[in-house]
mmCIF file of C-alpha atoms and ligand atoms in Angstrom:
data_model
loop_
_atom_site.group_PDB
_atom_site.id
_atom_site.type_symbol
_atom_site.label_atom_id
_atom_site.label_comp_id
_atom_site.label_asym_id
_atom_site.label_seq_id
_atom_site.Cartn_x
_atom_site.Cartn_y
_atom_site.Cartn_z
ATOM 1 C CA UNK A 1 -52.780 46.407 42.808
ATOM 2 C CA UNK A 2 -51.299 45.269 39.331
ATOM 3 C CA UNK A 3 -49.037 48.143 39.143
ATOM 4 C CA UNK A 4 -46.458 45.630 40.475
ATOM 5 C CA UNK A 5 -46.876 43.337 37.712
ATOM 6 C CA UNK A 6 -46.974 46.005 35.387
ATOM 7 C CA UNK A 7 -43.369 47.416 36.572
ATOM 8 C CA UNK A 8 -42.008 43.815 36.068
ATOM 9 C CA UNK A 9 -43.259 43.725 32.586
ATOM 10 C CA UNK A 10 -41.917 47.543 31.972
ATOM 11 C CA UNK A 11 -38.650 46.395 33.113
ATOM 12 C CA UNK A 12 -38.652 43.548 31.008
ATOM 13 C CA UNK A 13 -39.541 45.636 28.190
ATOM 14 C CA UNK A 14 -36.841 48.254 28.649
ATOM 15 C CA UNK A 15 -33.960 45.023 29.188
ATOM 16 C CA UNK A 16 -35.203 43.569 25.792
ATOM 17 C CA UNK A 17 -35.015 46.739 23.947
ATOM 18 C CA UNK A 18 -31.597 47.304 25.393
ATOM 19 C CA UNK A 19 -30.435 43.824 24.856
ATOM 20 C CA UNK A 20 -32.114 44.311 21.085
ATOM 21 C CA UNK A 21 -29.354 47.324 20.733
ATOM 22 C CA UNK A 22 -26.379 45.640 22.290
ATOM 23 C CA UNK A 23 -26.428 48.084 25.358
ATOM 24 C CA UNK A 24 -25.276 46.697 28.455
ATOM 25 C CA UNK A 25 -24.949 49.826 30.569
ATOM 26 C CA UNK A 26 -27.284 50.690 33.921
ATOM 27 C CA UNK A 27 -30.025 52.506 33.340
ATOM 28 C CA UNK A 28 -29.961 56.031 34.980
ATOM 29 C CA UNK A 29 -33.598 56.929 34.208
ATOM 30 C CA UNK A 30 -36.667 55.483 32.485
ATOM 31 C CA UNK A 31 -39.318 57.368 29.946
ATOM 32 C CA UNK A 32 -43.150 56.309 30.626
ATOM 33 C CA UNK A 33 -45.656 57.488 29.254
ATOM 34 C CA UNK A 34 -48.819 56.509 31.041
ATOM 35 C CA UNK A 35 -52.661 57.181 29.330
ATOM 36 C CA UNK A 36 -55.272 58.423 32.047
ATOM 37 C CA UNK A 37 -57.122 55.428 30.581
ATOM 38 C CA UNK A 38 -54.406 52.853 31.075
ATOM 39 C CA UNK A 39 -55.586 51.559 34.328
ATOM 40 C CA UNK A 40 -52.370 52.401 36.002
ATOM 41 C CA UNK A 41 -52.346 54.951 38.902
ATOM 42 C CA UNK A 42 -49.014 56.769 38.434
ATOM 43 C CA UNK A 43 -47.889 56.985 42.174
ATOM 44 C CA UNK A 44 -48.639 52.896 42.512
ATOM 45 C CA UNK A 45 -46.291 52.711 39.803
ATOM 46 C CA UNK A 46 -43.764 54.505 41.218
ATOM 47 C CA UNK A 47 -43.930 52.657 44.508
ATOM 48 C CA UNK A 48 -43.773 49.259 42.735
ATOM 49 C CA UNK A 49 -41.112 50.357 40.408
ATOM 50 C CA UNK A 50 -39.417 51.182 43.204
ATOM 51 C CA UNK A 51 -39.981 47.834 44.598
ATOM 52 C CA UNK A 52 -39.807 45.472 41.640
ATOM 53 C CA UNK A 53 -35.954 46.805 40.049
ATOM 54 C CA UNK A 54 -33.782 45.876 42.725
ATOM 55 C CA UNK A 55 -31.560 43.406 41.323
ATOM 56 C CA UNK A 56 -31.579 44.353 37.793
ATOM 57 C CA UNK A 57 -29.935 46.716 35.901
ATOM 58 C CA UNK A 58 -32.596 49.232 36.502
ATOM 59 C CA UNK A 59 -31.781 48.931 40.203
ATOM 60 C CA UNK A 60 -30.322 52.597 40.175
ATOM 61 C CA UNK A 61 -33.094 53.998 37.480
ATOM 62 C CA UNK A 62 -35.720 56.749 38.348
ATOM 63 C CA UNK A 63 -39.287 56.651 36.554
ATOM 64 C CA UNK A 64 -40.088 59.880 34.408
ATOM 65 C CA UNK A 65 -43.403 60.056 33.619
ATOM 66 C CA UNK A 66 -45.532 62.145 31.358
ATOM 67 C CA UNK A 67 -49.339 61.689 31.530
ATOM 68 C CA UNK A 68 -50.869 60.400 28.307
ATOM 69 C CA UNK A 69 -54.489 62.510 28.186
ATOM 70 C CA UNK A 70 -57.761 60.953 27.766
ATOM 71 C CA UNK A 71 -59.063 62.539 24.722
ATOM 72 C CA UNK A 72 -62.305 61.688 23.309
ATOM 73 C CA UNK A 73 -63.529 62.618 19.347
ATOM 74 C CA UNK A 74 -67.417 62.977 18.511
ATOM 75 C CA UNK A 75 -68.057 62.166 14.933
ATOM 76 C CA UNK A 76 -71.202 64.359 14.527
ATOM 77 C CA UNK A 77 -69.147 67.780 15.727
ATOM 78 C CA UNK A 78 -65.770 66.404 14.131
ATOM 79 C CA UNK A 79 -64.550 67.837 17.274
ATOM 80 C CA UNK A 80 -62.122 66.050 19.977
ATOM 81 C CA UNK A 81 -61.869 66.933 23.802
ATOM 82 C CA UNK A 82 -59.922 66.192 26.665
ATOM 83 C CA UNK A 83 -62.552 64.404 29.052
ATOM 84 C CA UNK A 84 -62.958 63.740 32.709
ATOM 85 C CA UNK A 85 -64.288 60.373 32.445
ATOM 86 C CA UNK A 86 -64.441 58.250 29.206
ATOM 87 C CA UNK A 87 -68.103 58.289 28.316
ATOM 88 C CA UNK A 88 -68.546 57.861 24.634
ATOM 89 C CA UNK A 89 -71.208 60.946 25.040
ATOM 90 C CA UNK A 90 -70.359 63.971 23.107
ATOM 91 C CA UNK A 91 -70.802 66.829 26.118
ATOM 92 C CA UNK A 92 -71.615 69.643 23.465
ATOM 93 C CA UNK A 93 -74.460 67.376 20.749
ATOM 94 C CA UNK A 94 -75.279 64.693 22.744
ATOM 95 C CA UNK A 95 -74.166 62.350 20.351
ATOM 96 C CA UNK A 96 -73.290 58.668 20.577
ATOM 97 C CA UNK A 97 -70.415 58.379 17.737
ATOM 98 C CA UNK A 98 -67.401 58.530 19.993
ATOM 99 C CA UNK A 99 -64.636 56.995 19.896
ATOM 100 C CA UNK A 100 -61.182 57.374 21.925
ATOM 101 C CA UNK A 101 -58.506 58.773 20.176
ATOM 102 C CA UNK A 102 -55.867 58.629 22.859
ATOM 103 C CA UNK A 103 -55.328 58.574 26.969
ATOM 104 C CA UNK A 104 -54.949 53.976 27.000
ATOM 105 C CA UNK A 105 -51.008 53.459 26.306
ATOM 106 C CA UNK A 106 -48.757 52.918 28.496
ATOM 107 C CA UNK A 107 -45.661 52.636 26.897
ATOM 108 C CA UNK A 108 -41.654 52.886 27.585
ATOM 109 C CA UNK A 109 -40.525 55.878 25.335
ATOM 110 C CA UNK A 110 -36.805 55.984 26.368
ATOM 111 C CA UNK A 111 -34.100 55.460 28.562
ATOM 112 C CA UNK A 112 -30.981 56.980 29.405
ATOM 113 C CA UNK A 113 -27.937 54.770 30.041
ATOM 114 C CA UNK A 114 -24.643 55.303 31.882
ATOM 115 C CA UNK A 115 -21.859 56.124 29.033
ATOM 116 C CA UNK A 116 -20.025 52.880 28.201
ATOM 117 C CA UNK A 117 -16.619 54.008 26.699
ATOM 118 C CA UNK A 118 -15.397 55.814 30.015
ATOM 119 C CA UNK A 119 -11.509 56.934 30.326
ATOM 120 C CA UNK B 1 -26.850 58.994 26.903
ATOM 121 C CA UNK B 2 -30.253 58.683 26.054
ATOM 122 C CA UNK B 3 -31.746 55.929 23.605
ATOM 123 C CA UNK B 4 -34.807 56.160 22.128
ATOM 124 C CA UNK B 5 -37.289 53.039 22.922
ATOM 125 C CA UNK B 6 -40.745 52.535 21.958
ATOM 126 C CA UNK B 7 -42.129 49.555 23.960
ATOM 127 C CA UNK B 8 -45.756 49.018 24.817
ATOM 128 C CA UNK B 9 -45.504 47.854 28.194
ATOM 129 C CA UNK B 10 -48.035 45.178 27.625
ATOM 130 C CA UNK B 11 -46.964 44.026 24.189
ATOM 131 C CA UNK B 12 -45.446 40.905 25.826
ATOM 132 C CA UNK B 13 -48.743 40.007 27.065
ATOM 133 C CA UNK B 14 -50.857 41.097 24.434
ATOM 134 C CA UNK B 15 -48.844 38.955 21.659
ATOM 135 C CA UNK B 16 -49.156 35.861 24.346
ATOM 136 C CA UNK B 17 -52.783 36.281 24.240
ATOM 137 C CA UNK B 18 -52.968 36.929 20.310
ATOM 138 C CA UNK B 19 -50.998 33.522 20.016
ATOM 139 C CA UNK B 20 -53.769 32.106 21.853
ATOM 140 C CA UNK B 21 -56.271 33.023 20.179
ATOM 141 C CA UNK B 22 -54.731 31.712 17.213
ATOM 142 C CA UNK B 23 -54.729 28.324 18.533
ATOM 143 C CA UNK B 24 -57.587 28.241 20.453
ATOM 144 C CA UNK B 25 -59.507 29.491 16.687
ATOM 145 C CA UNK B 26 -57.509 26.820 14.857
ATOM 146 C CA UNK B 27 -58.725 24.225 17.007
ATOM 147 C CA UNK B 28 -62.135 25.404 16.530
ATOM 148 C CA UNK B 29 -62.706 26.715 19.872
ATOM 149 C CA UNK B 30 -64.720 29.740 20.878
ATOM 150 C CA UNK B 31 -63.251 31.447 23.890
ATOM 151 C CA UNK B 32 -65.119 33.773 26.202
ATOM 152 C CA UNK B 33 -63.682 34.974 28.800
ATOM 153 C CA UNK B 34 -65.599 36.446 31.793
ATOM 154 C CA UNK B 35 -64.804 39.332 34.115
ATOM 155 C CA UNK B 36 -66.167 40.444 37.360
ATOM 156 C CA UNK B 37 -66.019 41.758 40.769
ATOM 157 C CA UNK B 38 -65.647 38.707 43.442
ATOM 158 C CA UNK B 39 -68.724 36.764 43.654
ATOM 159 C CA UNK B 40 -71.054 38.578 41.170
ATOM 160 C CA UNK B 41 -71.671 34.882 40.155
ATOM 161 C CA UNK B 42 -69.427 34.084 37.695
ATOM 162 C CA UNK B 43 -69.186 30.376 38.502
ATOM 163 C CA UNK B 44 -72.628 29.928 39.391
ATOM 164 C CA UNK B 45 -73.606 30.810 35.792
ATOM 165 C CA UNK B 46 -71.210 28.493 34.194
ATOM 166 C CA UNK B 47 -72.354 25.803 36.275
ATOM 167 C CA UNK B 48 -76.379 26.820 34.972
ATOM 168 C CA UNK B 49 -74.868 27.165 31.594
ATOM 169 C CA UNK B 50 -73.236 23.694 31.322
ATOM 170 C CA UNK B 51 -77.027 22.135 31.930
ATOM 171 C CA UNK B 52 -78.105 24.556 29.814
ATOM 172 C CA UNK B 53 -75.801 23.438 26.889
ATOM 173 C CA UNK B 54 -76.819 20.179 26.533
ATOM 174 C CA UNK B 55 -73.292 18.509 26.500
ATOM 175 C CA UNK B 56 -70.987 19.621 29.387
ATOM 176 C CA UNK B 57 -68.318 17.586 28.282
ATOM 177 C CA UNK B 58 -67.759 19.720 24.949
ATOM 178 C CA UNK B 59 -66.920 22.536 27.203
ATOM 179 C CA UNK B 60 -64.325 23.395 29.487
ATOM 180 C CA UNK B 61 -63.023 26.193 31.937
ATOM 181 C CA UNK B 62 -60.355 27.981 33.118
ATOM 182 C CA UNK B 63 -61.000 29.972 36.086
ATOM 183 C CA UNK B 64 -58.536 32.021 38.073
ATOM 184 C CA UNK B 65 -58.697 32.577 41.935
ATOM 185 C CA UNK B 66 -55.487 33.637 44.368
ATOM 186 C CA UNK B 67 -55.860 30.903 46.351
ATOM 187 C CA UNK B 68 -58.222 26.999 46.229
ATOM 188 C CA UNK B 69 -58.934 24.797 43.808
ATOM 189 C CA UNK B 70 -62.763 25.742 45.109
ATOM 190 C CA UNK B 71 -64.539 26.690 41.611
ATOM 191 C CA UNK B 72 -62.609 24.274 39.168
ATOM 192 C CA UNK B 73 -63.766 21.443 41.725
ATOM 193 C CA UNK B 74 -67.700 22.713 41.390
ATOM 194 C CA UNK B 75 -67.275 23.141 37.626
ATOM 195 C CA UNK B 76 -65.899 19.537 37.842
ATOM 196 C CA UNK B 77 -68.895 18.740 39.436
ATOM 197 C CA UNK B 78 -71.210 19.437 36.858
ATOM 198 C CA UNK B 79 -69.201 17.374 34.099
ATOM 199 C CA UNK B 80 -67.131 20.650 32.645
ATOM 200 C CA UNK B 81 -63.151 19.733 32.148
ATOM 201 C CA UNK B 82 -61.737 22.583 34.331
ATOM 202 C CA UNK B 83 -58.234 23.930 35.267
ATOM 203 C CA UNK B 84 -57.640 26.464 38.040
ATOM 204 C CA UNK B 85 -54.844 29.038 37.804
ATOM 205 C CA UNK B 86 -53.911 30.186 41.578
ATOM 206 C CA UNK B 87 -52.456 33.784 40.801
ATOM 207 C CA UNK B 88 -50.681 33.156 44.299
ATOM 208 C CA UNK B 89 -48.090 31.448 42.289
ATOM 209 C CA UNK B 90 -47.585 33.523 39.543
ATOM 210 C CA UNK B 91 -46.295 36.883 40.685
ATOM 211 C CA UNK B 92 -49.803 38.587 39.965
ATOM 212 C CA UNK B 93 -52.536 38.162 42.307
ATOM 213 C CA UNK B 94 -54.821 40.275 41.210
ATOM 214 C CA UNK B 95 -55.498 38.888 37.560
ATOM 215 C CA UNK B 96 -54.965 36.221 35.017
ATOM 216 C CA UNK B 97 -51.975 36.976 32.467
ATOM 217 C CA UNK B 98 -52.082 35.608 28.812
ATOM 218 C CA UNK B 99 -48.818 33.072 29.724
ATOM 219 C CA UNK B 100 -50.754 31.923 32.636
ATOM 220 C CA UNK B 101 -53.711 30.853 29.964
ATOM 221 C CA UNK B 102 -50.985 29.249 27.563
ATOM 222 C CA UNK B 103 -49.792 27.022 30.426
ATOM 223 C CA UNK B 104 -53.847 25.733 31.418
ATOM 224 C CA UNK B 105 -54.547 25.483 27.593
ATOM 225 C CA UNK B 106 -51.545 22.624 26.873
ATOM 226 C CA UNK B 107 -53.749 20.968 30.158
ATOM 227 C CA UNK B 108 -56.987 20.988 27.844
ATOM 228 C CA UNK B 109 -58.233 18.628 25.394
ATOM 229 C CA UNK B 110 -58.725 21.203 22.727
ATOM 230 C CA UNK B 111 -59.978 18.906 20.321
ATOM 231 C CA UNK B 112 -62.803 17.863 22.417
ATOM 232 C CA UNK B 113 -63.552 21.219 23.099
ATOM 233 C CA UNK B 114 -66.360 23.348 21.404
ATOM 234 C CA UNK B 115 -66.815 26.533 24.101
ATOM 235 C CA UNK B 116 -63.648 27.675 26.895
ATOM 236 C CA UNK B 117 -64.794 29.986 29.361
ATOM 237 C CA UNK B 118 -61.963 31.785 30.949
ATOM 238 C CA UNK B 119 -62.926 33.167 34.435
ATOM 239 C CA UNK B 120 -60.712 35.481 35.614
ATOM 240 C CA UNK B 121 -60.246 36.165 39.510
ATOM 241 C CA UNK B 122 -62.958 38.648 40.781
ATOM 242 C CA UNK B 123 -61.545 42.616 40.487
ATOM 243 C CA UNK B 124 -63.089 44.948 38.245
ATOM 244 C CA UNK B 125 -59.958 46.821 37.507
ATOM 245 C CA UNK B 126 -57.032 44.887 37.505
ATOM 246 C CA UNK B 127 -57.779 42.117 34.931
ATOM 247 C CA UNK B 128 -58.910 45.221 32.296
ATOM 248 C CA UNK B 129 -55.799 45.404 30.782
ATOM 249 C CA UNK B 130 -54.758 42.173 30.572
ATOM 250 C CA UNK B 131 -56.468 39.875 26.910
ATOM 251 C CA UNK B 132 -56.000 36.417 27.535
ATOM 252 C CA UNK B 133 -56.920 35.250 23.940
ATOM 253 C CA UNK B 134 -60.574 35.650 24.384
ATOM 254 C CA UNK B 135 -62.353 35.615 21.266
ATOM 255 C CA UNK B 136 -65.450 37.830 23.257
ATOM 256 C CA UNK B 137 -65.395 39.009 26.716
ATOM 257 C CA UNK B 138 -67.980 39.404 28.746
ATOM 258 C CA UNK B 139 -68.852 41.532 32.418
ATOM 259 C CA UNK B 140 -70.901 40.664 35.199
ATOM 260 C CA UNK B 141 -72.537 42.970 37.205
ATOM 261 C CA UNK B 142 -74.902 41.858 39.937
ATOM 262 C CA UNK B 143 -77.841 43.844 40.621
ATOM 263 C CA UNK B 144 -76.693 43.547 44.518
ATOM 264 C CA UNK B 145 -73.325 45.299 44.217
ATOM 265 C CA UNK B 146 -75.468 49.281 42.836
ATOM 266 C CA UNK B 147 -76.337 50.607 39.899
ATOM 267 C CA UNK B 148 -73.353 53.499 40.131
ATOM 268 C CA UNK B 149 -70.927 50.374 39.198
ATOM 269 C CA UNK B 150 -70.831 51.016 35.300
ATOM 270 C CA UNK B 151 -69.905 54.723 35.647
ATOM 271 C CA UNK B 152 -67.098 53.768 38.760
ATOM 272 C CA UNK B 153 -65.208 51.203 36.661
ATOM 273 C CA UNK B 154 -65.829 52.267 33.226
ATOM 274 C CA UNK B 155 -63.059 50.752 31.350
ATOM 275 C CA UNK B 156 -64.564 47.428 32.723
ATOM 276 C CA UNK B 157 -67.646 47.974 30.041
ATOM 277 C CA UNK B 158 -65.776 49.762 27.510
ATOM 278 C CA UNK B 159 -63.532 46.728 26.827
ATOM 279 C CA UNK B 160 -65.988 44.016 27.069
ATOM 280 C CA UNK B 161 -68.556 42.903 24.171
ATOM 281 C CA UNK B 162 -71.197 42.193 26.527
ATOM 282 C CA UNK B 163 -72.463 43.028 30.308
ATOM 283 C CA UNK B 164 -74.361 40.948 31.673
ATOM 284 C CA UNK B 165 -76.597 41.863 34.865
ATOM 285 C CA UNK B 166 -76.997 39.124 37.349
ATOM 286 C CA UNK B 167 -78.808 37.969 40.267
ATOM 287 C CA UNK B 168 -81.736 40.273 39.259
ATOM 288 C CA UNK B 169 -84.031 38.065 41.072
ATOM 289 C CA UNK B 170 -82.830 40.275 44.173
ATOM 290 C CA UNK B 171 -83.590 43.082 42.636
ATOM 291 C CA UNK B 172 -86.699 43.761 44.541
ATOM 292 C CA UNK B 173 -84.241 43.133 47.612
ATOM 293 C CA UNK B 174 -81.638 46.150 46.629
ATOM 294 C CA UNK B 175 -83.443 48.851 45.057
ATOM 295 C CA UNK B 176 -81.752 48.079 41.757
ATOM 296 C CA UNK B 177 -83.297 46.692 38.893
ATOM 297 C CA UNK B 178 -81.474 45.488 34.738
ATOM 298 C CA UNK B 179 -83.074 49.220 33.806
ATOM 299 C CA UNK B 180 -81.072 51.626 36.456
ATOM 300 C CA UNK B 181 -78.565 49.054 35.611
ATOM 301 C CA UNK B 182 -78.829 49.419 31.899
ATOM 302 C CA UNK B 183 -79.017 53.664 32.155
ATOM 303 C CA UNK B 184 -75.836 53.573 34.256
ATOM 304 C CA UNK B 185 -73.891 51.106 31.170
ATOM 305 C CA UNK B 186 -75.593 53.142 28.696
ATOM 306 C CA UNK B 187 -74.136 56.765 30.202
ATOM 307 C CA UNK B 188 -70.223 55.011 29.617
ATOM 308 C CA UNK B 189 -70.856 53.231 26.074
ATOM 309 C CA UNK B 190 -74.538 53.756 24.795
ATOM 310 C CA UNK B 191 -74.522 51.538 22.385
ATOM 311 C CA UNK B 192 -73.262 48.575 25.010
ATOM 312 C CA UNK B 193 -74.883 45.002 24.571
ATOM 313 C CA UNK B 194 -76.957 43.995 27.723
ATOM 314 C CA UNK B 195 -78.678 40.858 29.230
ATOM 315 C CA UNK B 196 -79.705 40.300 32.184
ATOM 316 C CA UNK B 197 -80.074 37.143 34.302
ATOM 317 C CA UNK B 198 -80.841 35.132 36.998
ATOM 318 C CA UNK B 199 -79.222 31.562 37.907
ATOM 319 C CA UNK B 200 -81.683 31.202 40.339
ATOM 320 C CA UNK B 201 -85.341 31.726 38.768
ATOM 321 C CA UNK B 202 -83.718 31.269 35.067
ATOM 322 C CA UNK B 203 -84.634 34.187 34.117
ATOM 323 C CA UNK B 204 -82.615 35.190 30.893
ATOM 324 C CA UNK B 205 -80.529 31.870 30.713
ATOM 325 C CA UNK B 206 -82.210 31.552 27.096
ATOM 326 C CA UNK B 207 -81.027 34.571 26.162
ATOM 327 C CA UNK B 208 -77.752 33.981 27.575
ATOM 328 C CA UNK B 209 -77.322 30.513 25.987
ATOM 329 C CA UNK B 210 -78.609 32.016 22.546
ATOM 330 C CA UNK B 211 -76.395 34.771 22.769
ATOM 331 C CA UNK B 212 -73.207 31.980 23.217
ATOM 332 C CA UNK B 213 -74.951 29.487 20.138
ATOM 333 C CA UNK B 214 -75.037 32.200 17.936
ATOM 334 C CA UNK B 215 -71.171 33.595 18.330
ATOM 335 C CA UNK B 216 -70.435 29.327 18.201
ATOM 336 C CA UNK B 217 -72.367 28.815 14.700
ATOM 337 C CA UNK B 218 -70.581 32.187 13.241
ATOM 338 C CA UNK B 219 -67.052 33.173 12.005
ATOM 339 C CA UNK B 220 -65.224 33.589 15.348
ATOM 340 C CA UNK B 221 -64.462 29.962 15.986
HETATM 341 N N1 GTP C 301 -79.945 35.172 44.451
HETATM 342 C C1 GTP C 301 -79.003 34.830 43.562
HETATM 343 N N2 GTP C 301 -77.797 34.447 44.004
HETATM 344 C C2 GTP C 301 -76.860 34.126 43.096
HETATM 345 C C3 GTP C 301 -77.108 34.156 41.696
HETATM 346 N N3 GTP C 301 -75.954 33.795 41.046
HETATM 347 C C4 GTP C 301 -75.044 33.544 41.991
HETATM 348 N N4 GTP C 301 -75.569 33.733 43.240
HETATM 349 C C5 GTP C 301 -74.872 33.546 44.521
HETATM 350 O O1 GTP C 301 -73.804 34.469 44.604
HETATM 351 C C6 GTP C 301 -72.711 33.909 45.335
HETATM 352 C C7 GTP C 301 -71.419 34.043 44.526
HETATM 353 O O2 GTP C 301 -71.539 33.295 43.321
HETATM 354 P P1 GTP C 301 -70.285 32.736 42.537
HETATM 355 O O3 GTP C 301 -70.818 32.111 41.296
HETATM 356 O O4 GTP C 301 -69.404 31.921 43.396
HETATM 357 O O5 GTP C 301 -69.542 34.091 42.154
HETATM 358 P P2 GTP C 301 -68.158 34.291 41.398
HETATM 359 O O6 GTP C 301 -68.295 35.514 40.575
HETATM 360 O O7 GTP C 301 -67.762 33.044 40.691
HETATM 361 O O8 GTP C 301 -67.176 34.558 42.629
HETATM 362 P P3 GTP C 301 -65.563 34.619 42.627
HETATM 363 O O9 GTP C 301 -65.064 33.555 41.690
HETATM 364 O O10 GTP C 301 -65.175 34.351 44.035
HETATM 365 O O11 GTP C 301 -65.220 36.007 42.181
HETATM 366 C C8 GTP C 301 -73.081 32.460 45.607
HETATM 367 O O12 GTP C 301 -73.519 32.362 46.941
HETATM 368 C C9 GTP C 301 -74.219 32.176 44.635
HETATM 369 O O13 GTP C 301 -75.115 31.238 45.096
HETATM 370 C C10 GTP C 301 -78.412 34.553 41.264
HETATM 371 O O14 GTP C 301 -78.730 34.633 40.076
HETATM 372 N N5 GTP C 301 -79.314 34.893 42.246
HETATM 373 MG MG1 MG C 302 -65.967 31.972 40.793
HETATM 374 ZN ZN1 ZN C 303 -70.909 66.081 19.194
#
């Protein structure tokens, strides 16, 4: 179960990036995008997010995540497909030049913040 | 009000682990870090390796476990310089982290050091993710644990530089042998490098130990 480690480290990375801009407002809701390769089971994320931003400013922050797909690219076809499993076999030649052309990040992408200049 | 942010959630620990690397390569030491599920025999082969290399003295360990001081204190045994990481006390059980390595290193006598092995705590999925400043890594898969394992924890081959199959003196034992082993790493990255090995009959330490000398006597380290 790393997902709890990994929340810690996405909430230090959205804190940094915040203090980077000066913005000291809570954080109402958090952008993720998470590769089907990453490692990272999206509902153990959620549950250790959940867990792991109590006393920060992410405390009252939701997770919004958007699935990153796994998609593989055979050289021989010059062809790319979104695969069930990463096996660097092309499924239409057979071939063996493969290579992964997306599906490992796992990256913040935004975050909204409460408005700081309120009446 | 929404800001736009583009963090890589691991960039923290990735540029940990690229720093080092940096240090470890300045120093002139070759790092190789090894990855496996708990007990493929990880330990046991650095233990064979360190009589195999001649001078145990030149190399050293890091090797992380949740809880003892069990492995360091066998490595120490055989003459190997070896610091143990308990991930009970740093906020991840489940795997080493690059700041975790940073901390062991300053414990090292780098200078005296030609080979680190880092052996991370046995899991096949949560240590993945996580470089450590390894200049190769390496996977253990023991004949005893199936041949399916490749194909059920495939990012475990696709980001390691070799797989190494152990304990295949039981192979007559399990009805697994290094070929069903081999077709099963082959179907997730054909072109994968494979050895296999045995602590116990020797079988494949040459190999093993060539495979190390050669990666120590070129450009990595
Ligand atoms: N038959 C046989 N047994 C082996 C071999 N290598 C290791 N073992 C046994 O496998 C068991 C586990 O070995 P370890 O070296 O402790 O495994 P490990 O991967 O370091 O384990 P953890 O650090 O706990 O994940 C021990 O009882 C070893 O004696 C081998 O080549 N053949
Ligand atoms: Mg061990
Ligand atoms: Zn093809």
């Amino acid at each position: 179960m790393h997902e709890y480690s990994i929340a810690c480290r996405l909430i230090e990375a959205v804190e940094s990036g915040l203090d980077e801009r000066g913005v000291a407002a809570p954080v109402g809701r958090v952008e993720v995008l998470v590769g089907e390769l990453s490692g990272v089971v999206p509902e153990a994320l959620e549950l250790a997010f959940e867990a792991a931003k109590t006393e920060t400013r992410l405390a009252g922050a939701e997770l919004a995540l958007t699935i990153e797909p796994l998609v593989l690219w055979c050289e021989s076809c010059r062809r790319e497909w979104h695969a069930a499993e990463p096996f660097l076999i092309c499924d239409e030649c057979g071939g063996t030049q493969v290579e992964i052309r997306s599906g490992r990040g796992l990256s913040v992408t935004g975050v909204d913040v409460e408005d700081e200049q309120r009446p | 009000m929404r800001i736009d942010l583009s963090r890589d959630v691991l960039a923290g620990n990735d540029s940990t682990a690229e720093a080092n690397q940096r240090a470890l390569a300045d120093a002139g030491v070759l790092c190789v870090g090894l990855l496996s599920s708990p007990g493929a025999g990880k330990t046991t082969l650095l233990e064979a390796t360190a009589d195999a290399w001649g001078d145990a003295s030149r190399l050293a360990v890091i090797v992380g476990d949740v809880a003892t001081e069990a492995d360091a204190d066998r490595l120490r045994d055989k003459g190997i310089p070896s610091i143990q990481i308990n991930t009970q006390h740093h906020g991840a059980t489940c795997h080493l982290t690059a700041e975790s390595v940073t901390v062991a290193l300053a414990q090292l006598d780098l200078d005296s050091t030609d080979l680190l092995f880092v052996e991370n705590v046995g899991n096949l999925v949560c240590p993945v993710g996580f470089r450590l400043g390894e200049h190769r890594r390496v996977v253990l898969i023991s004949v005893a644990e199936g041949a399916d394992k490749p194909i059920k924890y495939p990012k475990a081959i696709l980001e390691t530089d070799l797989a190494l199959v152990t304990k295949t003196d039981l192979a007559p034992y399990v009805d697994v042998s290094l070929e069903s082993l081999t077709h099963s790493i082959r179907q997730v990255k054909p072109n994968a490098e494979i050895l296999g090995l045995s602590t116990k009959t020797g079988d494949g330490m040459a190999e093993w130990v060539s495979w190390l000398r050669e990666l120590k006597a070129g450009s990595v380290a």
